[in-house]
Amino acid sequence: MWNFWTKGCIYLVCISAISGALAQEPELGSTRVVFQTNYGDIEFGFFPTVAPKTVDHIFKLIRLGCYNTNHFFRVDKGFVAQVADVMGGRSAPMNEEQKREAEKTVVGEFSQVKHVRGILSMGRYDDPDSGGSSFSMLLGDAPHLDGQYAIFGKVTKGDDMLRKLEELPTRKEGIFVMPTERITILSSYYYDTEREDCERDRSILKRRLTASAVEIERQRMKCFP
């Protein structure tokens, strides 16, 4: 009898431990990316062990400046804020290197990570390997997306900005809930949290990018009213 109950308890403990491990959030890499928008800044990190090819692809687009002057084309309160594909979402033209990278797609790296608020999830068409540059920031839990879309990171700072977006007026176009005002990604930058001097460098870079973003937007409004 003792052996029966002992084995049973050990079995339950093992099952509980496995379930807990599966439910644990994956570890973030040290890289952080910041999108500076006309509604505030949003910072996010990557899950390189969960979706390495997706992370490499998105991070290269960021390093090339592909998301600058792009926008959030979709804001569905409690569901997602979705960044547009850079091929058609930017207000500024792309150079040849940016175009070559933006035209690439990435394989669907589906995982057991759950779609909850703050998660970054790749957009795609019906083809599971059609992810390009569009991705969503989850504004709520969406279990129906689990295992269907590649999760590659999460928001680390700026949930207050996402809440601002959720309060903006929207319109319905087909299945999409879209903001009536353009939510522009004025500029972007990235830094490494493991560098000792990164905070100072990040502060300087942020000030410079904010100044340049204001000038870019001023020129855009002048040339493309």
Short mmCIF file of C-alpha atoms in Angstrom, two decimals:
data_model
loop_
_atom_site.label_atom_id
_atom_site.label_comp_id
_atom_site.label_asym_id
_atom_site.label_seq_id
_atom_site.Cartn_x
_atom_site.Cartn_y
_atom_site.Cartn_z
CA MET A 1 0.00 0.00 0.00
CA TRP A 2 2.80 2.40 0.93
CA ASN A 3 4.56 1.73 -2.36
CA PHE A 4 1.34 2.33 -4.29
CA TRP A 5 0.70 5.71 -2.69
CA THR A 6 4.35 6.68 -2.88
CA LYS A 7 4.51 5.92 -6.58
CA GLY A 8 1.23 7.72 -7.13
CA CYS A 9 2.46 10.84 -5.34
CA ILE A 10 5.75 10.82 -7.24
CA TYR A 11 3.80 10.49 -10.50
CA LEU A 12 1.58 13.47 -9.64
CA VAL A 13 4.57 15.58 -8.59
CA CYS A 14 6.32 14.77 -11.89
CA ILE A 15 3.24 15.64 -13.93
CA SER A 16 2.87 18.91 -11.99
CA ALA A 17 6.52 19.77 -12.54
CA ILE A 18 6.30 19.07 -16.28
CA SER A 19 3.14 21.16 -16.61
CA GLY A 20 4.78 24.01 -14.73
CA ALA A 21 7.85 23.87 -16.96
CA LEU A 22 5.71 23.98 -20.08
CA ALA A 23 3.80 26.97 -18.72
CA GLN A 24 6.95 28.91 -17.86
CA GLU A 25 7.77 31.87 -20.06
CA PRO A 26 10.95 31.43 -22.12
CA GLU A 27 14.02 33.47 -21.31
CA LEU A 28 14.49 36.78 -23.07
CA GLY A 29 17.74 37.51 -24.89
CA SER A 30 19.73 40.58 -23.90
CA THR A 31 18.77 42.68 -26.95
CA ARG A 32 16.07 45.33 -26.55
CA VAL A 33 14.38 47.23 -29.36
CA VAL A 34 12.53 50.52 -28.97
CA PHE A 35 9.93 51.85 -31.41
CA GLN A 36 9.46 55.58 -31.00
CA THR A 37 5.92 56.42 -32.09
CA ASN A 38 3.80 59.55 -32.15
CA TYR A 39 1.98 58.09 -29.12
CA GLY A 40 5.03 57.18 -27.06
CA ASP A 41 7.77 54.56 -26.90
CA ILE A 42 7.36 50.80 -26.83
CA GLU A 43 10.23 48.48 -25.93
CA PHE A 44 10.45 44.77 -26.58
CA GLY A 45 12.84 41.82 -26.37
CA PHE A 46 13.27 38.54 -28.23
CA PHE A 47 12.93 34.82 -27.48
CA PRO A 48 15.93 33.51 -29.49
CA THR A 49 15.55 29.95 -28.17
CA VAL A 50 11.89 29.77 -29.22
CA ALA A 51 12.02 31.22 -32.76
CA PRO A 52 15.68 31.79 -33.75
CA LYS A 53 15.06 32.27 -37.49
CA THR A 54 12.19 34.68 -36.87
CA VAL A 55 14.25 36.68 -34.37
CA ASP A 56 17.20 36.91 -36.80
CA HIS A 57 14.90 38.06 -39.60
CA ILE A 58 13.03 40.72 -37.61
CA PHE A 59 16.18 42.01 -35.92
CA LYS A 60 17.92 42.42 -39.29
CA LEU A 61 14.96 44.44 -40.57
CA ILE A 62 15.24 46.62 -37.47
CA ARG A 63 19.00 47.09 -37.87
CA LEU A 64 18.44 48.19 -41.47
CA GLY A 65 15.87 50.77 -40.33
CA CYS A 66 13.03 49.10 -42.21
CA TYR A 67 10.40 49.88 -39.57
CA ASN A 68 11.15 53.62 -39.52
CA THR A 69 8.13 55.59 -40.87
CA ASN A 70 6.06 52.36 -40.82
CA HIS A 71 2.83 52.24 -38.77
CA PHE A 72 0.37 50.17 -36.74
CA PHE A 73 -2.40 49.49 -39.26
CA ARG A 74 -4.59 47.51 -36.85
CA VAL A 75 -5.63 48.15 -33.25
CA ASP A 76 -8.27 45.75 -31.96
CA LYS A 77 -8.84 46.49 -28.26
CA GLY A 78 -8.19 43.47 -26.05
CA PHE A 79 -6.78 41.52 -29.00
CA VAL A 80 -3.84 42.91 -31.04
CA ALA A 81 -1.98 46.00 -32.19
CA GLN A 82 -0.47 44.96 -35.52
CA VAL A 83 2.52 46.51 -37.28
CA ALA A 84 2.12 46.79 -41.05
CA ASP A 85 4.33 44.98 -43.54
CA VAL A 86 7.22 47.34 -44.23
CA MET A 87 6.93 46.84 -48.00
CA GLY A 88 3.70 48.81 -48.08
CA GLY A 89 3.44 50.43 -44.67
CA ARG A 90 6.30 52.94 -44.73
CA SER A 91 5.80 56.56 -45.75
CA ALA A 92 9.47 56.82 -46.81
CA PRO A 93 10.92 54.91 -49.79
CA MET A 94 13.16 51.91 -49.16
CA ASN A 95 16.69 51.44 -50.44
CA GLU A 96 17.72 48.30 -52.32
CA GLU A 97 19.20 46.52 -49.29
CA GLN A 98 16.03 47.14 -47.29
CA LYS A 99 13.87 45.87 -50.14
CA ARG A 100 15.87 42.66 -50.52
CA GLU A 101 15.51 41.83 -46.84
CA ALA A 102 11.86 42.91 -46.62
CA GLU A 103 10.90 40.61 -49.50
CA LYS A 104 12.11 37.54 -47.60
CA THR A 105 9.80 35.25 -45.65
CA VAL A 106 10.56 33.05 -42.67
CA VAL A 107 9.42 29.53 -41.79
CA GLY A 108 6.67 29.17 -39.22
CA GLU A 109 8.37 28.50 -35.88
CA PHE A 110 5.34 27.47 -33.85
CA SER A 111 5.81 26.67 -30.18
CA GLN A 112 4.02 25.94 -26.91
CA VAL A 113 4.40 29.54 -25.70
CA LYS A 114 0.99 31.07 -25.04
CA HIS A 115 -0.52 34.13 -26.68
CA VAL A 116 -1.04 36.48 -23.72
CA ARG A 117 -0.90 40.27 -23.38
CA GLY A 118 2.47 41.70 -24.38
CA ILE A 119 3.55 38.78 -26.57
CA LEU A 120 4.96 39.45 -30.07
CA SER A 121 3.48 37.17 -32.73
CA MET A 122 4.28 37.02 -36.45
CA GLY A 123 1.64 37.82 -39.01
CA ARG A 124 1.23 35.51 -42.00
CA TYR A 125 -1.08 34.39 -44.79
CA ASP A 126 -2.61 30.90 -45.07
CA ASP A 127 0.82 29.47 -45.85
CA PRO A 128 2.44 28.78 -42.44
CA ASP A 129 5.83 29.78 -43.89
CA SER A 130 4.69 33.17 -45.25
CA GLY A 131 5.70 35.40 -42.34
CA GLY A 132 7.36 38.59 -43.57
CA SER A 133 7.69 41.78 -41.54
CA SER A 134 4.21 42.33 -40.11
CA PHE A 135 3.72 41.27 -36.50
CA SER A 136 1.30 41.79 -33.64
CA MET A 137 1.66 42.93 -30.06
CA LEU A 138 -0.98 41.11 -28.05
CA LEU A 139 -3.42 43.35 -26.15
CA GLY A 140 -5.03 40.41 -24.35
CA ASP A 141 -5.02 36.64 -24.11
CA ALA A 142 -5.75 34.86 -27.41
CA PRO A 143 -5.55 31.09 -26.87
CA HIS A 144 -7.07 30.42 -30.30
CA LEU A 145 -3.78 31.65 -31.82
CA ASP A 146 -1.62 29.22 -29.82
CA GLY A 147 0.43 26.93 -32.02
CA GLN A 148 -0.81 28.71 -35.16
CA TYR A 149 1.40 31.80 -35.20
CA ALA A 150 5.11 32.16 -34.36
CA ILE A 151 5.81 33.87 -31.04
CA PHE A 152 9.24 35.50 -31.00
CA GLY A 153 9.34 38.01 -28.14
CA LYS A 154 7.42 40.22 -25.74
CA VAL A 155 6.92 43.84 -24.73
CA THR A 156 9.24 44.82 -21.87
CA LYS A 157 8.28 48.49 -21.45
CA GLY A 158 5.49 50.68 -22.76
CA ASP A 159 2.25 48.94 -21.84
CA ASP A 160 0.91 52.43 -21.06
CA MET A 161 1.47 53.31 -24.72
CA LEU A 162 -0.45 50.23 -25.83
CA ARG A 163 -3.32 51.27 -23.56
CA LYS A 164 -3.33 54.68 -25.27
CA LEU A 165 -3.66 52.96 -28.63
CA GLU A 166 -6.59 50.90 -27.37
CA GLU A 167 -8.50 54.09 -26.62
CA LEU A 168 -8.10 55.58 -30.10
CA PRO A 169 -11.13 55.78 -32.42
CA THR A 170 -11.29 52.91 -34.93
CA ARG A 171 -13.18 51.75 -37.98
CA LYS A 172 -13.99 48.27 -39.24
CA GLU A 173 -12.66 47.10 -42.60
CA GLY A 174 -13.53 43.47 -43.26
CA ILE A 175 -12.08 41.41 -40.40
CA PHE A 176 -9.75 44.23 -39.31
CA VAL A 177 -10.36 46.92 -36.69
CA MET A 178 -8.20 49.85 -37.80
CA PRO A 179 -7.35 53.19 -36.17
CA THR A 180 -8.75 56.29 -37.88
CA GLU A 181 -5.45 58.13 -37.20
CA ARG A 182 -2.03 56.99 -38.38
CA ILE A 183 0.10 55.53 -35.60
CA THR A 184 3.58 56.13 -36.98
CA ILE A 185 6.81 54.44 -35.94
CA LEU A 186 8.92 57.58 -36.24
CA SER A 187 12.21 55.79 -35.57
CA SER A 188 13.69 52.77 -33.86
CA TYR A 189 16.85 51.80 -32.01
CA TYR A 190 18.24 48.82 -30.12
CA TYR A 191 20.67 48.16 -27.29
CA ASP A 192 22.15 45.32 -25.26
CA THR A 193 21.17 45.06 -21.59
CA GLU A 194 24.39 43.20 -20.75
CA ARG A 195 26.61 46.13 -21.62
CA GLU A 196 27.66 48.13 -18.55
CA ASP A 197 27.57 51.47 -20.35
CA CYS A 198 24.42 50.79 -22.37
CA GLU A 199 22.16 53.04 -20.27
CA ARG A 200 24.23 56.15 -21.02
CA ASP A 201 24.58 55.26 -24.71
CA ARG A 202 20.86 54.51 -24.93
CA SER A 203 19.98 57.88 -23.41
CA ILE A 204 22.17 59.75 -25.90
CA LEU A 205 20.87 57.73 -28.84
CA LYS A 206 17.27 58.21 -27.78
CA ARG A 207 17.66 62.01 -27.69
CA ARG A 208 19.30 62.05 -31.11
CA LEU A 209 16.68 59.79 -32.67
CA THR A 210 13.83 61.79 -31.17
CA ALA A 211 15.23 64.95 -32.71
CA SER A 212 15.71 63.29 -36.11
CA ALA A 213 12.24 61.67 -35.95
CA VAL A 214 10.63 65.08 -35.44
CA GLU A 215 12.49 66.44 -38.46
CA ILE A 216 11.54 63.40 -40.60
CA GLU A 217 7.89 63.79 -39.71
CA ARG A 218 8.04 67.54 -40.42
CA GLN A 219 9.47 66.86 -43.88
CA ARG A 220 6.93 64.09 -44.50
CA MET A 221 4.03 66.38 -43.68
CA LYS A 222 5.52 69.06 -45.89
CA CYS A 223 6.05 66.77 -48.90
CA PHE A 224 3.20 64.28 -48.38
CA PRO A 225 0.36 66.16 -46.67
#
